[in-house]
Short mmCIF file of C-alpha atoms in Angstrom, two decimals:
data_model
loop_
_atom_site.label_atom_id
_atom_site.label_comp_id
_atom_site.label_asym_id
_atom_site.label_seq_id
_atom_site.Cartn_x
_atom_site.Cartn_y
_atom_site.Cartn_z
CA MET A 1407 -53.45 -80.32 6.08
CA LYS A 1408 -49.98 -81.48 5.19
CA LYS A 1409 -50.53 -79.83 1.60
CA ARG A 1410 -51.79 -76.62 2.79
CA LEU A 1411 -48.56 -76.24 5.08
CA ILE A 1412 -46.36 -76.90 2.34
CA ALA A 1413 -48.37 -74.46 0.34
CA VAL A 1414 -47.85 -71.33 3.17
CA ALA A 1415 -43.96 -72.62 3.36
CA LEU A 1416 -43.66 -71.90 -0.25
CA ALA A 1417 -45.43 -68.66 0.06
CA ILE A 1418 -43.41 -67.47 2.62
CA LEU A 1419 -40.09 -68.38 0.80
CA LEU A 1420 -41.40 -66.60 -2.21
CA VAL A 1421 -42.22 -63.31 -0.17
CA LEU A 1422 -38.61 -63.44 1.51
CA GLY A 1423 -36.92 -64.54 -1.81
CA GLY A 1424 -38.68 -61.39 -3.53
CA LEU A 1425 -37.74 -59.15 -0.37
CA GLY A 1426 -34.08 -60.19 -0.49
CA THR A 1427 -34.16 -59.19 -4.07
CA PHE A 1428 -35.41 -55.92 -3.31
CA LEU A 1429 -32.91 -55.43 -0.81
CA ILE A 1430 -29.94 -56.43 -2.86
CA VAL A 1431 -31.21 -54.21 -5.47
CA ARG A 1432 -31.73 -51.08 -3.44
CA HIS A 1433 -28.33 -51.99 -2.03
CA VAL A 1434 -26.59 -51.78 -5.40
CA ARG A 1435 -28.64 -48.81 -6.65
CA ASN A 1436 -27.26 -47.03 -3.16
CA LYS A 1437 -23.72 -47.99 -3.98
CA ARG A 1438 -24.01 -45.99 -7.22
CA PRO A 1439 -21.53 -42.97 -7.60
CA PRO A 1440 -23.13 -39.78 -8.49
CA ALA A 1441 -23.16 -38.64 -12.35
CA LEU A 1442 -20.16 -36.41 -13.17
CA ASP A 1443 -22.10 -33.59 -13.85
CA ALA A 1444 -23.28 -33.42 -10.61
CA ILE A 1445 -19.82 -33.25 -8.82
CA ARG A 1446 -17.93 -31.16 -11.60
CA GLU A 1447 -18.44 -27.83 -9.99
CA ARG A 1448 -17.44 -29.15 -6.79
CA VAL A 1449 -14.22 -30.90 -7.72
CA GLU A 1450 -13.00 -27.53 -9.48
CA LEU A 1451 -13.81 -25.40 -6.33
CA LEU A 1452 -11.79 -28.09 -4.27
CA VAL A 1453 -8.80 -28.47 -6.72
CA ASN A 1454 -8.50 -24.68 -7.00
CA ALA A 1455 -9.13 -24.09 -3.53
CA SER A 1456 -6.39 -26.91 -2.54
CA HIS A 1457 -3.20 -24.86 -4.22
CA GLU A 1458 -2.94 -22.48 -1.25
CA ILE A 1459 -3.22 -25.33 1.30
CA ASN A 1460 -0.61 -27.48 -0.74
CA GLU A 1461 1.87 -24.30 -0.91
CA ILE A 1462 1.50 -24.24 2.82
CA TYR A 1463 1.76 -27.45 3.74
CA TRP A 1464 4.15 -29.22 1.32
CA GLY A 1465 5.35 -26.25 -0.79
CA LYS A 1466 7.35 -23.02 0.05
CA GLY A 1467 5.06 -22.50 3.39
CA LEU A 1468 4.54 -19.35 4.98
CA PRO A 1469 6.44 -16.17 4.86
CA THR A 1470 8.74 -16.03 7.70
CA TYR A 1471 11.20 -13.19 9.08
CA PRO A 1472 14.71 -13.69 8.02
CA ARG A 1473 17.08 -14.83 10.69
CA ILE A 1474 18.66 -11.87 11.67
CA TYR A 1475 19.88 -11.34 15.08
CA ALA A 1476 19.74 -8.14 17.16
CA ALA A 1477 23.04 -6.57 16.91
CA ARG A 1478 24.26 -4.62 19.73
CA TYR A 1479 27.19 -2.54 18.72
CA PRO A 1480 29.85 -1.84 21.95
CA ARG A 1481 29.23 1.72 23.27
CA GLU A 1482 32.56 3.73 24.26
CA PHE A 1483 33.02 6.98 25.73
CA PHE A 1484 34.85 9.78 23.93
CA TYR A 1485 35.74 13.07 25.83
CA LEU A 1486 35.37 17.01 25.15
CA THR A 1487 36.55 20.19 26.55
CA LYS A 1488 34.31 23.37 27.06
CA ASN A 1489 35.69 26.77 26.07
CA GLY A 1490 32.98 29.17 26.96
CA ASP A 1491 29.80 27.84 24.87
CA SER A 1492 31.95 25.81 22.42
CA TYR A 1493 33.13 22.03 22.92
CA ALA A 1494 36.30 20.35 21.38
CA PHE A 1495 37.27 17.21 21.28
CA SER A 1496 39.78 15.82 23.91
CA GLU A 1497 42.62 13.00 23.82
CA THR A 1498 42.54 12.66 27.40
CA GLN A 1499 39.26 11.92 29.65
CA THR A 1500 37.72 14.50 31.08
CA GLU A 1501 34.50 15.25 33.01
CA ILE A 1502 32.36 15.51 29.68
CA GLU A 1503 32.06 12.24 28.41
CA MET A 1504 29.55 10.92 25.42
CA LEU A 1505 29.09 7.80 23.62
CA TYR A 1506 29.96 6.40 19.98
CA TYR A 1507 29.97 3.48 18.33
CA THR A 1508 31.05 2.10 14.91
CA PHE A 1509 29.41 -0.57 12.56
CA THR A 1510 29.51 -1.29 8.82
CA ASP A 1511 26.80 -0.57 6.27
CA ALA A 1512 27.12 -2.78 2.96
CA ALA A 1513 26.02 -0.09 0.99
CA VAL A 1514 28.26 2.62 2.56
CA GLY A 1515 31.03 1.20 4.55
CA ASP A 1516 32.61 1.95 7.78
CA ILE A 1517 30.03 4.48 9.83
CA LEU A 1518 30.85 6.09 13.04
CA ALA A 1519 27.76 7.19 15.07
CA TYR A 1520 28.14 9.62 17.89
CA GLN A 1521 26.27 11.45 20.37
CA PHE A 1522 25.73 15.28 20.24
CA CYS A 1523 23.01 16.36 22.58
CA ARG A 1524 24.19 17.15 26.15
CA LYS A 1525 22.30 18.45 29.23
CA VAL A 1526 23.73 21.64 30.94
CA GLY A 1527 21.18 22.63 33.12
CA ASP A 1528 17.69 22.08 34.34
CA GLY A 1529 15.69 21.64 31.02
CA GLN A 1530 18.82 23.07 29.07
CA TYR A 1531 20.21 20.78 26.20
CA VAL A 1532 22.94 22.07 23.70
CA ASP A 1533 24.40 20.63 20.63
CA VAL A 1534 27.96 20.23 21.54
CA GLU A 1535 28.85 19.67 17.59
CA LYS A 1536 27.34 22.45 16.12
CA GLY A 1537 26.18 25.00 18.92
CA GLY A 1538 22.52 25.80 19.99
CA SER A 1539 19.81 24.72 22.09
CA LEU A 1540 18.26 21.32 21.73
CA THR A 1541 15.25 19.68 23.55
CA VAL A 1542 15.14 16.84 25.73
CA ALA A 1543 14.22 14.58 22.75
CA MET A 1544 17.70 14.81 21.38
CA VAL A 1545 18.86 12.92 24.24
CA GLY A 1546 20.32 9.52 23.19
CA ARG A 1547 20.16 10.34 19.62
CA TYR A 1548 23.15 9.99 17.30
CA ARG A 1549 24.74 11.38 14.04
CA TYR A 1550 26.57 9.58 11.62
CA ALA A 1551 29.88 9.88 9.92
CA LYS A 1552 31.54 7.85 7.04
CA VAL A 1553 34.87 6.80 7.97
CA LEU A 1554 37.82 6.65 5.54
CA THR A 1555 41.44 5.66 5.24
CA ALA A 1556 42.13 8.67 2.90
CA PRO A 1557 41.05 12.15 1.81
CA ALA A 1558 37.71 12.41 -0.11
CA ASP A 1559 38.08 14.51 -3.26
CA GLY A 1560 35.71 17.39 -2.80
CA GLU A 1561 34.59 16.74 0.70
CA THR A 1562 35.72 18.33 3.97
CA PRO A 1563 36.10 16.08 7.02
CA ILE A 1564 34.23 17.18 10.26
CA PHE A 1565 37.15 15.33 11.81
CA VAL A 1566 40.45 13.68 11.21
CA ARG A 1567 42.43 11.35 13.59
CA GLY A 1568 44.64 8.53 13.51
CA GLY A 1569 44.77 8.50 9.95
CA LYS A 1570 41.07 8.16 9.36
CA TYR A 1571 39.04 10.88 7.67
CA TYR A 1572 35.33 11.54 9.20
CA TYR A 1573 32.84 12.70 6.97
CA ALA A 1574 29.51 13.88 8.09
CA LEU A 1575 26.36 11.79 7.10
CA PRO A 1576 23.30 14.11 7.71
CA ASP A 1577 20.59 12.13 5.74
CA TYR A 1578 21.91 8.61 7.02
CA GLN A 1579 19.38 6.71 8.76
CA GLU A 1580 20.39 3.53 10.55
CA VAL A 1581 18.57 0.57 9.34
CA GLU A 1582 16.92 -1.16 11.80
CA PRO A 1583 15.61 -5.01 11.05
CA GLU A 1584 11.94 -5.36 10.95
CA PHE A 1585 12.14 -8.59 13.21
CA THR A 1586 15.20 -9.80 15.06
CA TYR A 1587 15.92 -13.27 16.51
CA THR A 1588 17.78 -13.95 20.10
CA ALA A 1589 19.69 -16.95 21.16
CA ALA A 1590 16.97 -18.46 23.17
CA ASP A 1591 14.67 -18.67 19.83
CA PRO A 1592 14.29 -22.36 18.45
CA GLU A 1593 17.24 -22.82 16.06
CA HIS A 1594 15.36 -25.21 13.82
CA TYR A 1595 12.33 -22.90 13.27
CA ASP A 1596 11.67 -19.27 11.93
CA TYR A 1597 8.94 -16.77 12.98
CA VAL A 1598 5.94 -16.65 10.83
CA ARG A 1599 5.33 -13.05 10.02
CA LEU A 1600 2.90 -11.32 11.91
CA ASP A 1601 1.10 -9.70 9.17
CA CYS A 1602 0.15 -13.25 7.50
CA LYS A 1603 -3.37 -14.01 7.69
CA TYR A 1604 -2.53 -17.52 9.42
CA GLY A 1605 -1.08 -17.15 12.91
CA THR A 1606 -1.90 -20.49 14.60
CA ILE A 1607 -1.78 -24.29 13.90
CA GLU A 1608 -5.59 -24.24 14.57
CA GLU A 1609 -6.13 -21.78 11.92
CA LEU A 1610 -4.22 -23.87 9.49
CA LYS A 1611 -6.33 -26.99 10.35
CA ASP A 1612 -9.53 -25.13 9.65
CA LEU A 1613 -7.95 -23.89 6.38
CA ALA A 1614 -7.32 -27.33 5.42
CA ALA A 1615 -10.64 -28.58 6.83
CA GLU A 1616 -12.64 -26.58 4.10
CA VAL A 1617 -10.97 -28.31 1.18
CA TYR A 1618 -9.79 -31.96 2.31
CA ALA A 1619 -11.34 -35.02 3.80
CA LYS A 1620 -10.86 -35.68 7.51
CA ASP A 1621 -9.07 -39.34 7.07
CA PHE A 1622 -6.94 -37.49 4.80
CA LEU A 1623 -5.97 -34.87 7.22
CA ASN A 1624 -5.60 -37.08 10.29
CA SER A 1625 -2.69 -39.04 8.12
CA VAL A 1626 -0.92 -36.06 7.64
CA TYR A 1627 -1.18 -33.81 10.76
CA GLU A 1628 1.74 -35.74 12.59
CA SER A 1629 3.94 -34.69 10.13
CA ILE A 1630 2.79 -31.22 9.65
CA PHE A 1631 2.21 -30.25 13.16
CA THR A 1632 3.74 -32.93 15.85
CA GLY A 1633 6.49 -34.50 14.57
CA ILE A 1634 7.39 -38.08 14.17
CA ALA A 1635 9.89 -39.93 16.28
CA ILE A 1636 12.20 -42.09 14.65
CA GLY A 1637 12.09 -45.99 15.59
CA GLY A 1638 15.03 -47.31 17.53
CA THR A 1639 17.00 -44.45 17.06
CA GLY A 1640 15.76 -42.01 19.32
CA GLY A 1641 15.98 -39.35 16.51
CA MET A 1642 12.88 -37.10 15.40
CA LEU A 1643 11.58 -35.63 12.15
CA TYR A 1644 10.75 -32.17 12.90
CA ALA A 1645 6.92 -30.92 12.70
CA ARG A 1646 6.93 -28.21 9.75
CA TYR A 1647 4.67 -25.70 12.16
CA MET A 1648 4.60 -25.29 15.74
CA ASP A 1649 2.85 -23.08 17.92
CA TYR A 1650 5.61 -21.49 20.30
CA THR A 1651 5.27 -19.29 23.39
CA ASP A 1652 8.29 -16.97 24.28
CA SER A 1653 9.52 -16.13 27.86
CA GLU A 1654 6.90 -13.53 27.85
CA GLY A 1655 4.29 -15.47 27.26
CA ARG A 1656 3.67 -14.41 23.76
CA THR A 1657 2.57 -17.02 21.14
CA TYR A 1658 3.97 -17.19 17.42
CA LEU A 1659 3.38 -19.52 14.69
CA MET A 1660 6.84 -20.77 13.64
CA MET A 1661 7.89 -22.79 10.54
CA LEU A 1662 10.75 -25.39 10.03
CA ASN A 1663 13.75 -23.95 8.47
CA THR A 1664 15.78 -27.02 7.58
CA GLU A 1665 13.21 -28.20 4.81
CA LYS A 1666 12.22 -25.93 1.68
CA GLY A 1667 9.43 -28.02 0.60
CA VAL A 1668 8.67 -29.29 -2.86
CA SER A 1669 7.20 -27.80 -5.81
CA VAL A 1670 3.48 -28.28 -5.80
CA ALA A 1671 2.41 -25.96 -8.88
CA ARG A 1672 0.29 -27.87 -10.91
CA THR A 1673 -2.51 -26.72 -13.65
CA TYR A 1674 -5.34 -28.69 -13.99
CA LEU A 1675 -7.28 -29.05 -17.50
CA PHE A 1676 -10.80 -29.31 -15.93
CA GLU A 1677 -12.48 -29.89 -19.03
CA THR A 1678 -10.78 -32.98 -19.27
CA MET A 1679 -12.51 -34.56 -16.27
CA ARG A 1680 -14.00 -38.05 -16.93
CA MET A 1681 -14.57 -41.01 -13.84
CA SER A 1682 -11.81 -43.03 -13.54
CA GLU A 1683 -11.74 -46.41 -15.04
CA LYS A 1684 -8.91 -47.49 -13.14
CA ARG A 1685 -10.44 -47.01 -9.75
CA LYS A 1686 -14.08 -47.86 -9.34
CA SER A 1687 -16.20 -45.10 -7.62
CA ASN A 1688 -19.26 -45.80 -5.38
CA ALA A 1689 -21.66 -43.63 -3.29
CA LYS A 1690 -19.37 -42.44 -1.08
CA ASP A 1691 -15.86 -42.64 -2.42
CA VAL A 1692 -15.36 -41.13 -5.94
CA TYR A 1693 -12.55 -40.99 -8.18
CA VAL A 1694 -11.96 -38.85 -11.26
CA ASP A 1695 -8.92 -38.39 -13.93
CA ILE A 1696 -8.04 -35.01 -14.99
CA ASP A 1697 -5.45 -34.01 -17.53
CA THR A 1698 -2.64 -31.66 -15.66
CA TYR A 1699 0.72 -30.17 -16.39
CA VAL A 1700 3.24 -28.31 -14.59
CA PRO A 1701 3.73 -24.73 -15.50
CA GLY A 1702 6.39 -24.07 -17.76
CA LYS A 1703 6.02 -28.06 -18.89
CA GLU A 1704 2.82 -27.34 -20.89
CA GLY A 1705 4.14 -30.06 -23.60
CA GLU A 1706 3.89 -32.69 -20.53
CA ILE A 1707 0.57 -34.09 -19.80
CA MET A 1708 -0.06 -35.97 -16.63
CA THR A 1709 -3.08 -37.45 -15.74
CA ILE A 1710 -3.83 -37.37 -11.93
CA THR A 1711 -6.53 -39.06 -10.09
CA VAL A 1712 -8.43 -37.07 -7.72
CA ALA A 1713 -10.24 -39.02 -4.74
CA LEU A 1714 -13.19 -37.61 -3.18
CA THR A 1715 -15.05 -38.81 -0.16
CA LEU A 1716 -18.56 -37.82 1.12
CA GLN A 1717 -18.51 -37.05 4.67
CA ASP A 1718 -21.16 -36.59 7.09
CA ASP A 1719 -22.23 -32.83 6.25
CA GLY A 1720 -23.15 -34.15 2.85
CA LEU A 1721 -20.15 -32.52 0.99
CA TRP A 1722 -17.69 -33.86 -0.80
CA TYR A 1723 -14.10 -33.20 0.04
CA LEU A 1724 -10.61 -34.25 -1.53
CA ASN A 1725 -9.27 -37.61 -0.18
CA SER A 1726 -5.86 -37.22 -2.02
CA PRO A 1727 -3.34 -34.61 -2.50
CA THR A 1728 -3.68 -32.45 -5.83
CA TYR A 1729 -0.13 -31.57 -6.33
#
């Protein structure tokens, strides 16, 4: 009886030992990384797609409007006298008053802008400078004249006063900035152009999530979209991007203007791709070495180790930056 019990125990131990060996072997097999050829195409796809993200997150960034503040030139009155259907400039104040302002155009010089359309009756408008009838559409419009301190050869001034000569600029168009800032706008941020294909932080996150792994992105989102408090100093490292809502409830994407980003351009020689020998890969995390160079420095080859991780959706994603 005793011998039979010992035999049964030995049999159980053998079975358990065999099962343990099987489980260990299977575990080891499950830890094996994929073959390089099985992921090569995915690696190339991810690295190529990462260039745009790198430029947005750490490089030049998104295009923004230049920081031009709305110019409001002070308007002043000039006065006219009327003689029949004609009008003439008056040195003294009269009941016929029009508006003018002056400004400087870098390409032209000093310019005078002056009104020329005046309402004279119900639905009637006249050109006080050239004569003739105008329409209501001309009310508030301005004509322009170049202002010189000496006569211009071969040109006839439309007006001379106070040692200044005014020459008509019939084809001049006052250039209006495409976008203007106000004093209420955040000082350290510029508006991302409205014609940019990305207009919110959520869109920038969605773009990166197609290429970079969740863990990697979670480690960089704070600096890119939230900002980092400097411990003990009360200071703050500003986020690179922020969603901003103005006083009228309109939301814009803005980019930090105090940092210009780093150079992220890098060319990958995918034909040199190989499994990394320094960093060991497994079934979930893979490391491949690829020779690269910075454009313009083709002779300076640098090997970059690209980290990838397998996420729950069954796809590989970059787990390290590629610039």
